JSON list of C-alpha atoms and ligand atoms in Angstrom, two decimals:
[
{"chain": "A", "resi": 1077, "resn": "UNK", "atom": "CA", "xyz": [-5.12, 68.31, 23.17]},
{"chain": "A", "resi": 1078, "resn": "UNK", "atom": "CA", "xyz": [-7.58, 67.16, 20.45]},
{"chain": "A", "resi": 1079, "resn": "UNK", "atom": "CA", "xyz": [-5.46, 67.34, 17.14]},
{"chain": "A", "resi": 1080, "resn": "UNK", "atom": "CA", "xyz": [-5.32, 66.00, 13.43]},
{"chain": "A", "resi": 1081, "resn": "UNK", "atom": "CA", "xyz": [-3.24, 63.85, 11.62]},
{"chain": "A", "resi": 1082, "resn": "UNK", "atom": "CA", "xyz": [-3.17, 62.48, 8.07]},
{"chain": "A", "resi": 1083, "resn": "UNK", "atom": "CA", "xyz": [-2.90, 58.97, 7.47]},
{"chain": "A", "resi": 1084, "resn": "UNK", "atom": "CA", "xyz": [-2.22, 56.85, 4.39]},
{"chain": "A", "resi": 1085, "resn": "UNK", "atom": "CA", "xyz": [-3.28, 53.29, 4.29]},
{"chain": "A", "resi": 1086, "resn": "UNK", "atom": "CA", "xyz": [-0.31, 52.71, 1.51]},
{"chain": "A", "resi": 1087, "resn": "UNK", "atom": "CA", "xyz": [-0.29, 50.04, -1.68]},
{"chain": "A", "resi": 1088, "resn": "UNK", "atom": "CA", "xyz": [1.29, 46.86, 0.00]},
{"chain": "A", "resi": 1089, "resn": "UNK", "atom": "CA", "xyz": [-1.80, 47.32, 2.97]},
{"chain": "A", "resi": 1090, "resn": "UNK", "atom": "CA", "xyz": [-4.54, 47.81, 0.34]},
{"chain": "A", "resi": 1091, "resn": "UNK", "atom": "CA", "xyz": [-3.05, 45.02, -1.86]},
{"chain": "A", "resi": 1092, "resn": "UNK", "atom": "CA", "xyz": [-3.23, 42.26, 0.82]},
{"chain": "A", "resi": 1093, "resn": "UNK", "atom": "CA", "xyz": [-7.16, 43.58, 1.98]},
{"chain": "A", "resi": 1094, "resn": "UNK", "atom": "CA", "xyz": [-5.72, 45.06, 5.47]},
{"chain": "A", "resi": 1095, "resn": "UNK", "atom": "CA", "xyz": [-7.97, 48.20, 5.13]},
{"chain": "A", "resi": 1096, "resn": "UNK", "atom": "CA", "xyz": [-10.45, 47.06, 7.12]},
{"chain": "A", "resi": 1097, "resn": "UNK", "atom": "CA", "xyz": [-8.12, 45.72, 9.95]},
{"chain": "A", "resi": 1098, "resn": "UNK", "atom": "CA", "xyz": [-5.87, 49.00, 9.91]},
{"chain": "A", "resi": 1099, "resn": "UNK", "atom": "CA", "xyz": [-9.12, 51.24, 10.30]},
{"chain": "A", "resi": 1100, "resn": "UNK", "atom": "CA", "xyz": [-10.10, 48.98, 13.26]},
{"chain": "A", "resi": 1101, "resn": "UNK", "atom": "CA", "xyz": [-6.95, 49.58, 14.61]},
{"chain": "A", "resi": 1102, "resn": "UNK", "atom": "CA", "xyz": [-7.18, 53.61, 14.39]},
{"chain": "A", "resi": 1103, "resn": "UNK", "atom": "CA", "xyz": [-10.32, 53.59, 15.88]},
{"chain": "A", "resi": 1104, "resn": "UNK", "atom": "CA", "xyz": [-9.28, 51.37, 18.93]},
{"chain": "A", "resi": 1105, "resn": "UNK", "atom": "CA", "xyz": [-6.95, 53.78, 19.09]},
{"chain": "A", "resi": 1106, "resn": "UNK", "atom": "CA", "xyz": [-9.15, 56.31, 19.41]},
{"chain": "A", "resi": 1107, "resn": "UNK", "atom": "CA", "xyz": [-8.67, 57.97, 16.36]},
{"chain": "A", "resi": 1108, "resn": "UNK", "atom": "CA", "xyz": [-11.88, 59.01, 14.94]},
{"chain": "A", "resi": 1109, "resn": "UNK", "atom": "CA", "xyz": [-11.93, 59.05, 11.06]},
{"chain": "A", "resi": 1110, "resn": "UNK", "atom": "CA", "xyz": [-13.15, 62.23, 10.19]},
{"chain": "A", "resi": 1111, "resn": "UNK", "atom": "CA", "xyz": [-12.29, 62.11, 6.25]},
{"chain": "A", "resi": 1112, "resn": "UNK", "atom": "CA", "xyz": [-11.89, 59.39, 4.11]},
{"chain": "A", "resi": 1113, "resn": "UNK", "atom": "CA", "xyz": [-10.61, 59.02, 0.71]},
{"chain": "A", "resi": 1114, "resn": "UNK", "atom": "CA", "xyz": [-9.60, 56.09, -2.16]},
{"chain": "A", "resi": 1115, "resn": "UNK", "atom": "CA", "xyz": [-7.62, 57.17, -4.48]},
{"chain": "A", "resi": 1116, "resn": "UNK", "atom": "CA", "xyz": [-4.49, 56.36, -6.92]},
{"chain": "A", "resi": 1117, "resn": "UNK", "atom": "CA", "xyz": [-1.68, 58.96, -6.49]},
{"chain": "A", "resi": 1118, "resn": "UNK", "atom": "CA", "xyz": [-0.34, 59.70, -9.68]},
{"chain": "A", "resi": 1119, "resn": "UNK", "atom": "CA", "xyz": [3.29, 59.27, -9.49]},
{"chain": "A", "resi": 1120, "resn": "UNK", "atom": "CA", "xyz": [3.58, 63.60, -9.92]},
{"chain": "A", "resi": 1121, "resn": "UNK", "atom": "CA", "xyz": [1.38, 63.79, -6.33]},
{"chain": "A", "resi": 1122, "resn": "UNK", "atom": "CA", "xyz": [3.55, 61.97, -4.74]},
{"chain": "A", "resi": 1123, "resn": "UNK", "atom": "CA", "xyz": [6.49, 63.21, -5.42]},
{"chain": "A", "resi": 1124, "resn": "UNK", "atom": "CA", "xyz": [4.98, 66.58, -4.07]},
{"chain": "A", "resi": 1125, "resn": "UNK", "atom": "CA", "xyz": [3.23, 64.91, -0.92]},
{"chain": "A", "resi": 1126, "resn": "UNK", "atom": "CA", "xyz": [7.10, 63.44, -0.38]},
{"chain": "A", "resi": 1127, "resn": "UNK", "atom": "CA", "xyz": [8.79, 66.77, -1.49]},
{"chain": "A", "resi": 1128, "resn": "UNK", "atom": "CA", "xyz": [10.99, 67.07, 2.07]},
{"chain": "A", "resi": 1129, "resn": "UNK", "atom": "CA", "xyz": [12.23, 63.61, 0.98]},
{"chain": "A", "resi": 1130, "resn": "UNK", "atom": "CA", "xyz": [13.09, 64.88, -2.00]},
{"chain": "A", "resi": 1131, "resn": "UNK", "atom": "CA", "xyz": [17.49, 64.53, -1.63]},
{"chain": "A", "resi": 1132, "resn": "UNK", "atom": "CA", "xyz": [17.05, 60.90, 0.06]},
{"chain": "A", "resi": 1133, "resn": "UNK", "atom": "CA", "xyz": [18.20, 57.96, -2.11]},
{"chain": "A", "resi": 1134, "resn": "UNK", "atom": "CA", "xyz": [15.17, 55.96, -1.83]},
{"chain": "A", "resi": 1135, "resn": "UNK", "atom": "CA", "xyz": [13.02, 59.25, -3.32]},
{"chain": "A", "resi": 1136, "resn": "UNK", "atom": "CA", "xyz": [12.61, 57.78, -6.66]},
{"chain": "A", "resi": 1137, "resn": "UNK", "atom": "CA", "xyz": [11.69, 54.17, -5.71]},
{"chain": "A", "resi": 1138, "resn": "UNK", "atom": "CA", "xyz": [9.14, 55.63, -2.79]},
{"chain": "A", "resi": 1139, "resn": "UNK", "atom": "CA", "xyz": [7.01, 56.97, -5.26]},
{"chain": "A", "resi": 1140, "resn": "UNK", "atom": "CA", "xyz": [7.13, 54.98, -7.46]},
{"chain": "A", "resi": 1141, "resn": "UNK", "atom": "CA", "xyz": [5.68, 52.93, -5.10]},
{"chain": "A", "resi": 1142, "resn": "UNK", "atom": "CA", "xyz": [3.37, 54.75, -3.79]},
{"chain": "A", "resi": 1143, "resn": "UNK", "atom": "CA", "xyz": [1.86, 55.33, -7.18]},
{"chain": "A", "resi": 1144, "resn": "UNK", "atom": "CA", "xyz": [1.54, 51.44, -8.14]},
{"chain": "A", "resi": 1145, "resn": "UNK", "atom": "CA", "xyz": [-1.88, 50.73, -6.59]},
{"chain": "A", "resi": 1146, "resn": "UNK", "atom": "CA", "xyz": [-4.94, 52.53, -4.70]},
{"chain": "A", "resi": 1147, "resn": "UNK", "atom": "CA", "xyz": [-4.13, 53.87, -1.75]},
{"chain": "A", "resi": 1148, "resn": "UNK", "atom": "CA", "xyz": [-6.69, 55.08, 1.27]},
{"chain": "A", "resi": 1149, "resn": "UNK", "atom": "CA", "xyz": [-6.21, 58.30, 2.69]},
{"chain": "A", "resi": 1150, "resn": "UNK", "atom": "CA", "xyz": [-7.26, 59.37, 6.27]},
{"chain": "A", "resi": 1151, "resn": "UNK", "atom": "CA", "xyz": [-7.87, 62.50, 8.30]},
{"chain": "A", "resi": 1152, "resn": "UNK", "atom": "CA", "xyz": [-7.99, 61.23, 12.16]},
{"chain": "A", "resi": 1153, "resn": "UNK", "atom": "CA", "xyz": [-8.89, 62.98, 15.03]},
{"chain": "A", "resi": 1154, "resn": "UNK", "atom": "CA", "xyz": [-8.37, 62.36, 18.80]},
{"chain": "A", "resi": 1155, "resn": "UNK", "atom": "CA", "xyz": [-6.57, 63.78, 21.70]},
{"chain": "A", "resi": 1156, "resn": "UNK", "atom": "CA", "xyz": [-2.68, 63.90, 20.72]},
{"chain": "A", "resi": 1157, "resn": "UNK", "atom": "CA", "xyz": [-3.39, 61.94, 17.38]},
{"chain": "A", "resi": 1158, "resn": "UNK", "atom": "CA", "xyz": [-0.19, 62.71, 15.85]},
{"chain": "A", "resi": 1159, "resn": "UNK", "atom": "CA", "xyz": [1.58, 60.41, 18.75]},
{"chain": "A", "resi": 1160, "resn": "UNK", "atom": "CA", "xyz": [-0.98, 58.19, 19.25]},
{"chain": "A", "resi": 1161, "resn": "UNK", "atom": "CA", "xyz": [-1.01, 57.24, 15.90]},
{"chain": "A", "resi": 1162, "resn": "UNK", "atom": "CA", "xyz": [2.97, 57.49, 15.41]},
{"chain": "A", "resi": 1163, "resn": "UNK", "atom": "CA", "xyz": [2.98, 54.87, 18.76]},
{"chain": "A", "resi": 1164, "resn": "UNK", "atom": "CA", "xyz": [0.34, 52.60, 17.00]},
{"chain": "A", "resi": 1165, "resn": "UNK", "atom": "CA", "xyz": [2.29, 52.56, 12.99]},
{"chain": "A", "resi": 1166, "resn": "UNK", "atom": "CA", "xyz": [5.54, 51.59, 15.01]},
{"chain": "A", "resi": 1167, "resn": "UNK", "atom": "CA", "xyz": [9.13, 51.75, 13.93]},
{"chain": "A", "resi": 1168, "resn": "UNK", "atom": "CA", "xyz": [9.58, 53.24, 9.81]},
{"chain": "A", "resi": 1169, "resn": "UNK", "atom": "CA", "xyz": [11.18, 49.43, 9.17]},
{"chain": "A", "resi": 1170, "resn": "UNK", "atom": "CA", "xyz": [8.57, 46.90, 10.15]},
{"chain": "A", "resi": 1171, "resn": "UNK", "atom": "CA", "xyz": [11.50, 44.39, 11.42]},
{"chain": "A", "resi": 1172, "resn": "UNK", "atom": "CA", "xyz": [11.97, 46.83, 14.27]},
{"chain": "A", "resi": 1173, "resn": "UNK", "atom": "CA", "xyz": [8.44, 47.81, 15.00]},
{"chain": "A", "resi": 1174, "resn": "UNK", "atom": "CA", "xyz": [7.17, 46.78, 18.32]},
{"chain": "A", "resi": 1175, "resn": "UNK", "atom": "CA", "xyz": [4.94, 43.94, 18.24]},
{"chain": "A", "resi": 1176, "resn": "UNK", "atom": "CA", "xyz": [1.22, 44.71, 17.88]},
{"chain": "A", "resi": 1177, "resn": "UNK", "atom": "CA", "xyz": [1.75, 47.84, 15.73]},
{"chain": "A", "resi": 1178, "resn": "UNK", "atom": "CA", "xyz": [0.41, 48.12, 12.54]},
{"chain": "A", "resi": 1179, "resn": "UNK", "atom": "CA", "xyz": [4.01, 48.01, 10.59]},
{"chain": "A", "resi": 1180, "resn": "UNK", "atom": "CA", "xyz": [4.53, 44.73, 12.72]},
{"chain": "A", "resi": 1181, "resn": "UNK", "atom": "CA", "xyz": [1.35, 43.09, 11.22]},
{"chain": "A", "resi": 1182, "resn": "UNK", "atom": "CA", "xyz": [1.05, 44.28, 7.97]},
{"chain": "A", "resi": 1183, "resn": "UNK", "atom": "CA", "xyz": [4.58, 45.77, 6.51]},
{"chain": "A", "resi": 1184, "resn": "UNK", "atom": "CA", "xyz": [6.09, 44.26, 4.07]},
{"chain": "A", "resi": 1185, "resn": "UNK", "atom": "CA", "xyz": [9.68, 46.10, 4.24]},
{"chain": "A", "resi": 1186, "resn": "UNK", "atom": "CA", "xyz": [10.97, 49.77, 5.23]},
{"chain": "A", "resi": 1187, "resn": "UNK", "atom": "CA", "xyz": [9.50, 50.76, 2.12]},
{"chain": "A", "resi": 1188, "resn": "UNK", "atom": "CA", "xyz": [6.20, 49.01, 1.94]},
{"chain": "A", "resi": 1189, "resn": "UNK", "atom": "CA", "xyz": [5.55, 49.14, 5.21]},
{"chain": "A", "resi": 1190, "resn": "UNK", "atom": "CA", "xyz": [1.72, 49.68, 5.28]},
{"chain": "A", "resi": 1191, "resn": "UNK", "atom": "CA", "xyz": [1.12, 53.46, 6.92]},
{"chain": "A", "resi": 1192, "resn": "UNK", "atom": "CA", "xyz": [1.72, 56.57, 6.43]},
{"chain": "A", "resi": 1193, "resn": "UNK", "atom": "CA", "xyz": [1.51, 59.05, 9.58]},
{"chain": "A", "resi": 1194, "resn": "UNK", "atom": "CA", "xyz": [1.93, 62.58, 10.45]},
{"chain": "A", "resi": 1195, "resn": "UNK", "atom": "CA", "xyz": [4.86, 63.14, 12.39]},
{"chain": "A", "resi": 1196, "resn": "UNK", "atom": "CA", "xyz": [4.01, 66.67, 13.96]},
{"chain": "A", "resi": 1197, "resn": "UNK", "atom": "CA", "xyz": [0.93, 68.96, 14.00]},
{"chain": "A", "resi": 1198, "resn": "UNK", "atom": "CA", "xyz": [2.50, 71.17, 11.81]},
{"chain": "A", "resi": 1199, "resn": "UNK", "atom": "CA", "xyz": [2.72, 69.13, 9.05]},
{"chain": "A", "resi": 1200, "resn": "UNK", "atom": "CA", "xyz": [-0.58, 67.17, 10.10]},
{"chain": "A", "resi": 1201, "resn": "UNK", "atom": "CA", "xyz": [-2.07, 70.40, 8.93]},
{"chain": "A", "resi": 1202, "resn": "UNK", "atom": "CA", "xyz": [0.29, 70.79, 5.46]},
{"chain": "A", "resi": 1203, "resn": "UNK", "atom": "CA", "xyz": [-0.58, 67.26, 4.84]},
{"chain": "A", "resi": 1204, "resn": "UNK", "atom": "CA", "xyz": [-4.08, 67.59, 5.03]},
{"chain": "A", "resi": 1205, "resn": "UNK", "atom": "CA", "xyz": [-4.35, 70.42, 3.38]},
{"chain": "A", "resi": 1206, "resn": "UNK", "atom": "CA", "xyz": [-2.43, 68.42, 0.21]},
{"chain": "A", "resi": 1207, "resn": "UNK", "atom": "CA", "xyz": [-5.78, 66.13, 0.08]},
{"chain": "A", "resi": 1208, "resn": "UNK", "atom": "CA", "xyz": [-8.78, 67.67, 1.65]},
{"chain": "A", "resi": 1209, "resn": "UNK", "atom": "CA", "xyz": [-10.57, 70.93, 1.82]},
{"chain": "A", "resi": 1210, "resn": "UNK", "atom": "CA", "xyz": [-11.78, 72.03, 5.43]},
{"chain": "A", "resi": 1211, "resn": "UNK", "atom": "CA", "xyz": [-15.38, 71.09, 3.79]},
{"chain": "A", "resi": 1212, "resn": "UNK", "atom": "CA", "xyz": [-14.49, 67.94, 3.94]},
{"chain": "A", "resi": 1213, "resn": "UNK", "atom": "CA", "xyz": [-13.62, 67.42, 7.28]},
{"chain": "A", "resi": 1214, "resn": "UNK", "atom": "CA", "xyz": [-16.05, 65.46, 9.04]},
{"chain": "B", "resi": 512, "resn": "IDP", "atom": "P1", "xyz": [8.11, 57.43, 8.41]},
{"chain": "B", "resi": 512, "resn": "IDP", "atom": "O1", "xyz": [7.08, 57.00, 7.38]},
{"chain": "B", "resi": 512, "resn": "IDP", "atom": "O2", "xyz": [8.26, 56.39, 9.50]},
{"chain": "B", "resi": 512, "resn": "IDP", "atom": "O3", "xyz": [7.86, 58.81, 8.95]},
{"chain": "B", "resi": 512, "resn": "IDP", "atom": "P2", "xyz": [10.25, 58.59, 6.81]},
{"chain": "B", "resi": 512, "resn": "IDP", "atom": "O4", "xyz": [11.68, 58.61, 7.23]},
{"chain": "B", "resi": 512, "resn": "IDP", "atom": "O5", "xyz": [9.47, 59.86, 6.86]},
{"chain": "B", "resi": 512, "resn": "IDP", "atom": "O6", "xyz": [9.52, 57.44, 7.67]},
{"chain": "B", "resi": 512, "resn": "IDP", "atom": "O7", "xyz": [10.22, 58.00, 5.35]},
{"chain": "B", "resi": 512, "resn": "IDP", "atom": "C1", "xyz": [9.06, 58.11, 4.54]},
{"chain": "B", "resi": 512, "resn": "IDP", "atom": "C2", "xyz": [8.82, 56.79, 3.85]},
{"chain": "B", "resi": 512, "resn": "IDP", "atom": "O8", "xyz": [9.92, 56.52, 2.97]},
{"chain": "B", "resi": 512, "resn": "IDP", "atom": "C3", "xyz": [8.79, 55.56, 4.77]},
{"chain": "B", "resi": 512, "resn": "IDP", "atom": "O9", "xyz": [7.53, 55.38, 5.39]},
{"chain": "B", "resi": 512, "resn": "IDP", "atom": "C4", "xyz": [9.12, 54.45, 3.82]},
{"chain": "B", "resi": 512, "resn": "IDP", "atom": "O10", "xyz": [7.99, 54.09, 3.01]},
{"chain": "B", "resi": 512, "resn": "IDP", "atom": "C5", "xyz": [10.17, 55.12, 2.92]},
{"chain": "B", "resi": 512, "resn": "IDP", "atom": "N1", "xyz": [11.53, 54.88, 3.41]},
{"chain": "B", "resi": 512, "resn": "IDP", "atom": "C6", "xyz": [12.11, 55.41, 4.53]},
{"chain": "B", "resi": 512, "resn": "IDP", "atom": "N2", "xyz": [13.39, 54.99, 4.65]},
{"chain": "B", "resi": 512, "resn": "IDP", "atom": "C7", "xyz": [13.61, 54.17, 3.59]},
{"chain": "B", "resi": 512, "resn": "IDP", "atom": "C8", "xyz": [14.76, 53.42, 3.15]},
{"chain": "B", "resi": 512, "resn": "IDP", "atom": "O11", "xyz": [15.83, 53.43, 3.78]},
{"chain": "B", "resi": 512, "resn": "IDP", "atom": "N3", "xyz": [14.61, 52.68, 2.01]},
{"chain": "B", "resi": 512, "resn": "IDP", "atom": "C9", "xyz": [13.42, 52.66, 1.29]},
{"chain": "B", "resi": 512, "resn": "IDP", "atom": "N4", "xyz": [12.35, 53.36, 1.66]},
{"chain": "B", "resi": 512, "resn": "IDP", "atom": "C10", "xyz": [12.43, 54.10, 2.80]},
{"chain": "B", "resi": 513, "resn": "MG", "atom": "MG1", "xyz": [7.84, 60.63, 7.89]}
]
């Protein structure tokens, strides 16, 4: 099934000029870019794009984090792109990410650990919705 997903190149990825590598990577994947966006969350956005996190200890420090430095934001398409591209970010803490996934080579820690992905169509589509208008799907 051809589906969505949102993706977030986060602040540690963009800081050490991975963009390029991680796009390389979604599109080996087969995940087609179809929107594209850089942009600096304001600490208030993500704390809604985070909301179900919003009872976890690490809620405050998360985005916080994600609202220290440009981020790049990604709507991907490809046949099942939410696991595809769940398979490709590996494991939340990039210690126990598979080698050759993009947490592997480019986290920094379970909290700066380079990606953001979708982890079910459903809230692919909530997700995108947060930071694109249908319009702007390529
Ligand atoms: P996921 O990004 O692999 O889906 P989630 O459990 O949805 O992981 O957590 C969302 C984000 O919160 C993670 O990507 C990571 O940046 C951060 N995070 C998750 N667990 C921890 C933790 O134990 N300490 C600090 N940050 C965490
Ligand atoms: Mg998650």
């Amino acid at each position: 099934m051809v589906e969505r997903t949102l993706a977030i190149i986060k602040p540690d990825a963009v800081e050490k000029h991975a963009i390029g590598d991680i796009i390389r990577m979604y599109e080996g994947a087969g995940l087609r870019p179809i929107a594209i966006r850089m942009m600096s969350l304001s600490k208030a956005c993500a704390e809604g794009f985070y909301a179900v996190h919003r009872e976890r200890p690490f809620f405050n420090d998360l985005t916080t984090y994600m609202s220290s430095g440009p981020v790049v934001v990604l709507v991907l398409e490809g046949a099942d792109a939410v696991k595809v591209n769940r398979d490709l970010m590996g494991a939340t803490d990039p210690k126990k990410a598979e080698a050759g996934t993009i947490r592997a080579l480019h986290g920094a820690s379970i909290e700066a650990n380079a990606v953001h992905g979708s982890d079910s169509v459903e809230n692919a589509k909530i997700e995108i919705s947060y930071f694109f208008a249908e319009s702007e799907l390529g």
